[in-house]
Amino acid sequence: MSPDNALANHSEARHSEVRHSLARAKINLFLHITARRDNGYHELDSLAVFADTADRLALVGQAEPGAPMALGIDGPFSEGLDAGSDNLVLRAAAALRDAASLPQTVPNWHMRLTKNLPVASGIGGGSADAAAALRLLADAWDCKGIDLAPIAAGLGADVPVCLAQTTQRMQGIGERLVTPPRMPRCAMVLVNPGIAVPTPAVFRAWKESQAGFRPAASLPVSWPDVGALVESLRTTANDLQPPAIALYPVIGDVLQALSASEHCLFARMSGSGATCFGLYASVEEARQVLAGLRARGWWAEAGWIHTAQD
């Protein structure tokens, strides 16, 4: 039975779901490239926070005995996404099942991913989806005693930080999570101009620019307010922002529009782009700028920086 046909046997209404989890957008407030390993991977230093805006992953019913996992994808950014075995959500499910050594008598699940976040946009959408799958299935399969962190690390550099969906400082290649400064209450606008940005191309452009490595950021124990946070962020950078703008100049247009918007305290690109963020003192001020950004045909969302797991 195909995944679509299998999922068709289950109502998509929210009340029929067994359980669900939000897969929140992961935002890099800064990103320093600090070193290069012998295997070619780059080490980084980054402060990752999570937005209210999120994908949504649900378990919608158990599969028949012996049937495979099935994934259906809907939502505004679902077009062109493959729900086959190479999908990161299904890879996460398979990795967890193997790690837990579940017997064949334990059934698989049908899942539904509602894709609300732009794809290949520097906000860890696929990684957040995989982390949501690990959380949901570890609970559904009662995987007590299974450490999800190494499973997450094997799926991608951003998956470990997406497990808890709380502010973390990422180091190494993303697998080393360090206690971050205490964050102040802060609102955020996310903007994407509608382009997919391949991370390898941006890293290649960064290497060709011969920008060199940057030391890890010096951060306080806490920030008393958003103004203090912004002052610290001004001493940091996203090393991938200049090469991304060189490849996709519209990212510069987004940053200019955010910076010029009323009440915006700080604007920067997240990850390898193209999504950019603006920081605001309140969510009311953040929401005031959405209409103007959307009028340019850009995806834009506003909300508080998330401070607790869903």
CSV table of C-alpha atoms in Angstrom, one decimal:
chain,number,residue,atom,x,y,z
A,1,MET,CA,0.0,0.0,0.0
A,2,SER,CA,1.4,3.4,-0.9
A,3,PRO,CA,2.0,6.0,1.8
A,4,ASP,CA,-0.8,8.2,0.3
A,5,ASN,CA,-3.3,5.4,0.3
A,6,ALA,CA,-2.3,4.3,3.7
A,7,LEU,CA,-2.8,7.8,5.1
A,8,ALA,CA,-6.1,8.0,3.3
A,9,ASN,CA,-7.4,5.4,5.7
A,10,HIS,CA,-7.1,8.0,8.5
A,11,SER,CA,-9.0,11.2,8.9
A,12,GLU,CA,-6.8,14.3,8.7
A,13,ALA,CA,-9.0,16.1,11.2
A,14,ARG,CA,-7.1,17.2,14.3
A,15,HIS,CA,-9.4,15.2,16.6
A,16,SER,CA,-8.3,11.9,15.0
A,17,GLU,CA,-4.6,12.5,15.7
A,18,VAL,CA,-3.0,10.3,18.3
A,19,ARG,CA,-0.5,13.0,19.2
A,20,HIS,CA,1.5,15.8,17.5
A,21,SER,CA,4.5,18.0,18.0
A,22,LEU,CA,5.5,21.4,16.7
A,23,ALA,CA,8.8,21.6,14.8
A,24,ARG,CA,9.8,25.2,15.4
A,25,ALA,CA,12.0,27.3,13.1
A,26,LYS,CA,15.6,27.4,14.4
A,27,ILE,CA,17.2,30.9,14.1
A,28,ASN,CA,20.9,31.5,14.3
A,29,LEU,CA,21.3,34.9,16.0
A,30,PHE,CA,25.0,34.8,15.0
A,31,LEU,CA,27.1,32.2,13.2
A,32,HIS,CA,30.9,32.3,13.4
A,33,ILE,CA,33.0,29.8,11.4
A,34,THR,CA,35.8,29.0,13.7
A,35,ALA,CA,37.8,26.2,12.2
A,36,ARG,CA,38.0,23.4,9.6
A,37,ARG,CA,38.3,19.7,10.5
A,38,ASP,CA,40.5,17.3,8.6
A,39,ASN,CA,37.4,15.6,7.2
A,40,GLY,CA,36.4,18.9,5.6
A,41,TYR,CA,33.6,19.8,8.0
A,42,HIS,CA,33.6,23.3,9.4
A,43,GLU,CA,33.3,24.1,13.1
A,44,LEU,CA,31.1,26.9,14.2
A,45,ASP,CA,29.9,29.0,17.1
A,46,SER,CA,26.3,30.0,17.0
A,47,LEU,CA,23.4,31.1,19.3
A,48,ALA,CA,20.3,29.2,18.2
A,49,VAL,CA,16.8,30.3,19.3
A,50,PHE,CA,13.4,29.0,18.3
A,51,ALA,CA,10.4,30.9,16.8
A,52,ASP,CA,6.7,30.6,17.4
A,53,THR,CA,6.4,29.7,13.7
A,54,ALA,CA,6.6,26.0,13.1
A,55,ASP,CA,5.9,22.9,11.0
A,56,ARG,CA,3.6,20.4,12.6
A,57,LEU,CA,4.1,16.6,12.7
A,58,ALA,CA,1.3,14.3,13.8
A,59,LEU,CA,0.9,10.6,14.4
A,60,VAL,CA,-2.4,9.8,12.7
A,61,GLY,CA,-2.7,6.1,13.3
A,62,GLN,CA,-0.8,2.8,13.6
A,63,ALA,CA,0.2,0.8,10.5
A,64,GLU,CA,-1.0,-2.7,9.9
A,65,PRO,CA,1.3,-5.4,11.3
A,66,GLY,CA,4.4,-5.6,9.1
A,67,ALA,CA,3.5,-2.4,7.2
A,68,PRO,CA,6.2,0.3,6.7
A,69,MET,CA,6.1,3.8,8.1
A,70,ALA,CA,4.0,6.1,6.0
A,71,LEU,CA,4.3,9.9,5.7
A,72,GLY,CA,1.9,12.4,4.1
A,73,ILE,CA,2.9,16.0,3.6
A,74,ASP,CA,0.6,19.0,3.2
A,75,GLY,CA,0.8,22.7,4.0
A,76,PRO,CA,1.9,25.8,2.1
A,77,PHE,CA,5.4,24.6,1.5
A,78,SER,CA,4.7,20.9,0.7
A,79,GLU,CA,4.9,21.1,-3.1
A,80,GLY,CA,7.8,19.1,-4.5
A,81,LEU,CA,8.7,17.4,-1.2
A,82,ASP,CA,9.4,13.7,-1.3
A,83,ALA,CA,7.6,11.5,1.3
A,84,GLY,CA,9.8,8.5,0.4
A,85,SER,CA,12.3,6.7,2.5
A,86,ASP,CA,15.0,9.4,2.0
A,87,ASN,CA,12.8,12.0,3.8
A,88,LEU,CA,14.5,13.1,7.0
A,89,VAL,CA,11.4,12.3,9.1
A,90,LEU,CA,11.3,8.7,7.9
A,91,ARG,CA,15.1,8.4,8.3
A,92,ALA,CA,14.7,9.6,11.9
A,93,ALA,CA,12.0,7.0,12.5
A,94,ALA,CA,14.1,4.2,11.0
A,95,ALA,CA,17.2,5.3,13.1
A,96,LEU,CA,15.2,5.3,16.3
A,97,ARG,CA,13.7,2.0,15.6
A,98,ASP,CA,17.1,0.5,15.0
A,99,ALA,CA,18.6,2.1,18.1
A,100,ALA,CA,15.8,0.8,20.2
A,101,SER,CA,16.0,-2.7,18.7
A,102,LEU,CA,12.2,-2.8,18.4
A,103,PRO,CA,10.8,-6.2,17.5
A,104,GLN,CA,8.7,-6.6,14.4
A,105,THR,CA,5.6,-7.0,16.5
A,106,VAL,CA,5.8,-3.3,17.5
A,107,PRO,CA,3.8,-1.5,14.8
A,108,ASN,CA,5.0,1.4,12.7
A,109,TRP,CA,3.0,4.7,12.4
A,110,HIS,CA,1.3,6.8,9.8
A,111,MET,CA,2.5,10.4,10.1
A,112,ARG,CA,1.3,13.7,8.7
A,113,LEU,CA,3.7,16.6,8.2
A,114,THR,CA,2.2,20.1,7.7
A,115,LYS,CA,5.0,22.1,6.1
A,116,ASN,CA,4.5,25.7,7.2
A,117,LEU,CA,8.2,26.7,6.9
A,118,PRO,CA,10.1,27.5,3.7
A,119,VAL,CA,12.4,24.8,2.4
A,120,ALA,CA,16.2,25.3,2.2
A,121,SER,CA,15.9,28.6,4.0
A,122,GLY,CA,18.4,28.6,6.8
A,123,ILE,CA,16.0,27.9,9.6
A,124,GLY,CA,16.4,24.2,10.1
A,125,GLY,CA,13.0,23.1,9.0
A,126,GLY,CA,13.9,19.6,7.9
A,127,SER,CA,16.1,19.2,11.0
A,128,ALA,CA,13.2,20.4,13.2
A,129,ASP,CA,10.9,17.9,11.5
A,130,ALA,CA,13.3,15.0,12.2
A,131,ALA,CA,13.7,16.0,15.8
A,132,ALA,CA,9.9,16.1,16.2
A,133,ALA,CA,9.7,12.6,14.8
A,134,LEU,CA,12.3,11.4,17.3
A,135,ARG,CA,10.3,13.0,20.2
A,136,LEU,CA,6.9,11.7,19.0
A,137,LEU,CA,8.0,8.2,18.3
A,138,ALA,CA,10.2,7.8,21.4
A,139,ASP,CA,7.1,8.5,23.3
A,140,ALA,CA,4.7,6.4,21.2
A,141,TRP,CA,7.2,3.4,21.2
A,142,ASP,CA,7.9,3.9,24.9
A,143,CYS,CA,11.7,4.1,24.2
A,144,LYS,CA,12.7,4.6,27.8
A,145,GLY,CA,16.5,4.8,28.3
A,146,ILE,CA,17.2,5.6,24.7
A,147,ASP,CA,19.5,8.6,24.3
A,148,LEU,CA,18.1,10.6,21.4
A,149,ALA,CA,21.1,12.9,21.1
A,150,PRO,CA,23.5,10.6,19.2
A,151,ILE,CA,20.6,9.5,16.9
A,152,ALA,CA,19.9,13.1,16.2
A,153,ALA,CA,23.6,13.9,15.5
A,154,GLY,CA,23.7,11.1,13.0
A,155,LEU,CA,20.9,12.7,11.0
A,156,GLY,CA,22.4,16.2,10.6
A,157,ALA,CA,24.2,19.0,12.4
A,158,ASP,CA,21.1,20.9,13.3
A,159,VAL,CA,19.0,18.0,14.5
A,160,PRO,CA,20.5,17.8,18.1
A,161,VAL,CA,19.7,21.5,18.9
A,162,CYS,CA,16.1,21.0,17.5
A,163,LEU,CA,15.4,18.1,20.0
A,164,ALA,CA,14.7,20.4,23.0
A,165,GLN,CA,13.6,23.5,21.0
A,166,THR,CA,15.1,25.8,23.6
A,167,THR,CA,17.8,28.4,23.2
A,168,GLN,CA,21.3,26.8,23.0
A,169,ARG,CA,24.8,27.7,22.0
A,170,MET,CA,26.0,25.4,19.2
A,171,GLN,CA,29.6,24.6,18.8
A,172,GLY,CA,31.7,21.9,17.1
A,173,ILE,CA,29.8,21.0,13.9
A,174,GLY,CA,26.6,21.6,15.8
A,175,GLU,CA,26.7,18.5,18.0
A,176,ARG,CA,28.2,20.3,21.0
A,177,LEU,CA,25.5,22.2,22.9
A,178,VAL,CA,26.6,24.8,25.5
A,179,THR,CA,24.5,26.5,28.1
A,180,PRO,CA,23.5,29.9,26.6
A,181,PRO,CA,23.1,33.3,28.2
A,182,ARG,CA,19.7,33.9,29.8
A,183,MET,CA,17.5,35.5,27.0
A,184,PRO,CA,15.3,38.5,27.6
A,185,ARG,CA,11.7,38.7,26.3
A,186,CYS,CA,12.0,39.5,22.7
A,187,ALA,CA,9.9,39.4,19.5
A,188,MET,CA,11.0,38.4,16.1
A,189,VAL,CA,9.9,38.8,12.5
A,190,LEU,CA,11.0,36.1,10.0
A,191,VAL,CA,11.2,37.0,6.3
A,192,ASN,CA,12.0,34.8,3.3
A,193,PRO,CA,12.0,36.2,-0.3
A,194,GLY,CA,10.9,32.9,-1.8
A,195,ILE,CA,14.2,31.4,-2.9
A,196,ALA,CA,15.8,28.1,-1.9
A,197,VAL,CA,19.5,28.6,-0.9
A,198,PRO,CA,21.7,25.5,-1.1
A,199,THR,CA,24.1,25.5,1.9
A,200,PRO,CA,27.0,23.9,0.0
A,201,ALA,CA,27.0,26.8,-2.5
A,202,VAL,CA,27.1,29.4,0.2
A,203,PHE,CA,30.0,27.6,2.0
A,204,ARG,CA,31.8,27.3,-1.3
A,205,ALA,CA,31.4,31.1,-1.8
A,206,TRP,CA,32.6,31.8,1.7
A,207,LYS,CA,35.8,29.7,1.1
A,208,GLU,CA,36.4,31.4,-2.2
A,209,SER,CA,36.1,34.8,-0.5
A,210,GLN,CA,39.1,33.9,1.7
A,211,ALA,CA,37.3,35.5,4.7
A,212,GLY,CA,39.2,33.3,7.2
A,213,PHE,CA,38.1,32.0,10.5
A,214,ARG,CA,36.5,34.0,13.3
A,215,PRO,CA,37.0,33.4,17.1
A,216,ALA,CA,34.1,32.3,19.2
A,217,ALA,CA,31.9,35.1,20.5
A,218,SER,CA,32.3,36.6,23.9
A,219,LEU,CA,28.8,36.5,25.6
A,220,PRO,CA,27.6,37.5,29.1
A,221,VAL,CA,25.8,35.1,31.5
A,222,SER,CA,22.5,36.9,30.8
A,223,TRP,CA,21.0,39.9,29.0
A,224,PRO,CA,18.7,42.1,31.2
A,225,ASP,CA,16.7,43.4,28.2
A,226,VAL,CA,16.5,43.3,24.4
A,227,GLY,CA,18.7,46.4,24.1
A,228,ALA,CA,21.5,44.6,25.9
A,229,LEU,CA,21.0,41.6,23.6
A,230,VAL,CA,21.3,43.8,20.5
A,231,GLU,CA,24.4,45.4,21.7
A,232,SER,CA,26.1,42.0,22.1
A,233,LEU,CA,24.9,40.8,18.7
A,234,ARG,CA,26.5,43.9,17.1
A,235,THR,CA,29.8,42.4,18.2
A,236,THR,CA,29.1,39.2,16.3
A,237,ALA,CA,28.4,38.2,12.7
A,238,ASN,CA,26.9,35.7,10.4
A,239,ASP,CA,29.9,34.7,8.4
A,240,LEU,CA,27.7,33.2,5.7
A,241,GLN,CA,25.7,36.4,5.2
A,242,PRO,CA,28.1,38.2,2.8
A,243,PRO,CA,28.6,35.2,0.4
A,244,ALA,CA,24.9,34.5,0.5
A,245,ILE,CA,24.1,38.1,-0.5
A,246,ALA,CA,26.7,37.9,-3.3
A,247,LEU,CA,24.9,34.8,-4.7
A,248,TYR,CA,21.4,36.0,-4.0
A,249,PRO,CA,21.2,39.9,-3.8
A,250,VAL,CA,17.5,39.8,-2.8
A,251,ILE,CA,18.7,38.7,0.7
A,252,GLY,CA,20.3,42.2,1.0
A,253,ASP,CA,16.9,43.7,-0.1
A,254,VAL,CA,15.2,41.8,2.7
A,255,LEU,CA,17.7,43.0,5.3
A,256,GLN,CA,17.4,46.5,4.1
A,257,ALA,CA,13.6,46.4,4.4
A,258,LEU,CA,13.7,44.9,7.9
A,259,SER,CA,16.3,47.4,9.1
A,260,ALA,CA,14.2,50.3,7.8
A,261,SER,CA,11.0,49.0,9.4
A,262,GLU,CA,9.6,50.9,12.3
A,263,HIS,CA,10.8,49.6,15.7
A,264,CYS,CA,13.3,47.1,14.3
A,265,LEU,CA,16.2,46.9,16.7
A,266,PHE,CA,18.4,44.5,14.7
A,267,ALA,CA,18.3,42.5,11.5
A,268,ARG,CA,20.4,39.6,10.2
A,269,MET,CA,20.3,36.5,8.0
A,270,SER,CA,19.8,33.1,9.7
A,271,GLY,CA,22.1,30.2,8.9
A,272,SER,CA,23.0,30.0,5.2
A,273,GLY,CA,19.9,31.9,4.2
A,274,ALA,CA,17.7,33.1,2.7
A,275,THR,CA,15.5,33.7,5.7
A,276,CYS,CA,16.3,36.8,7.7
A,277,PHE,CA,15.1,38.0,11.1
A,278,GLY,CA,14.4,41.3,12.7
A,279,LEU,CA,14.2,41.8,16.5
A,280,TYR,CA,11.6,43.9,18.2
A,281,ALA,CA,10.7,44.8,21.8
A,282,SER,CA,7.2,43.5,21.5
A,283,VAL,CA,5.2,41.2,19.3
A,284,GLU,CA,2.7,44.1,18.6
A,285,GLU,CA,5.5,46.1,17.1
A,286,ALA,CA,6.7,43.1,15.1
A,287,ARG,CA,3.3,42.4,13.6
A,288,GLN,CA,3.0,46.0,12.4
A,289,VAL,CA,5.6,45.4,9.7
A,290,LEU,CA,4.1,42.2,8.3
A,291,ALA,CA,1.7,43.8,5.8
A,292,GLY,CA,4.5,45.8,4.1
A,293,LEU,CA,6.8,42.8,3.8
A,294,ARG,CA,4.1,40.6,2.5
A,295,ALA,CA,3.1,43.2,-0.1
A,296,ARG,CA,6.4,42.6,-1.7
A,297,GLY,CA,5.5,38.9,-2.2
A,298,TRP,CA,7.7,37.7,0.6
A,299,TRP,CA,6.8,35.1,3.3
A,300,ALA,CA,6.8,36.9,6.6
A,301,GLU,CA,5.7,35.8,10.1
A,302,ALA,CA,6.0,37.4,13.6
A,303,GLY,CA,5.9,36.1,17.2
A,304,TRP,CA,7.9,35.9,20.4
A,305,ILE,CA,11.1,34.0,20.6
A,306,HIS,CA,10.1,30.7,22.1
A,307,THR,CA,11.4,30.0,25.5
A,308,ALA,CA,9.9,26.6,26.5
A,309,GLN,CA,9.4,23.2,24.8
A,310,ASP,CA,6.0,22.7,23.3
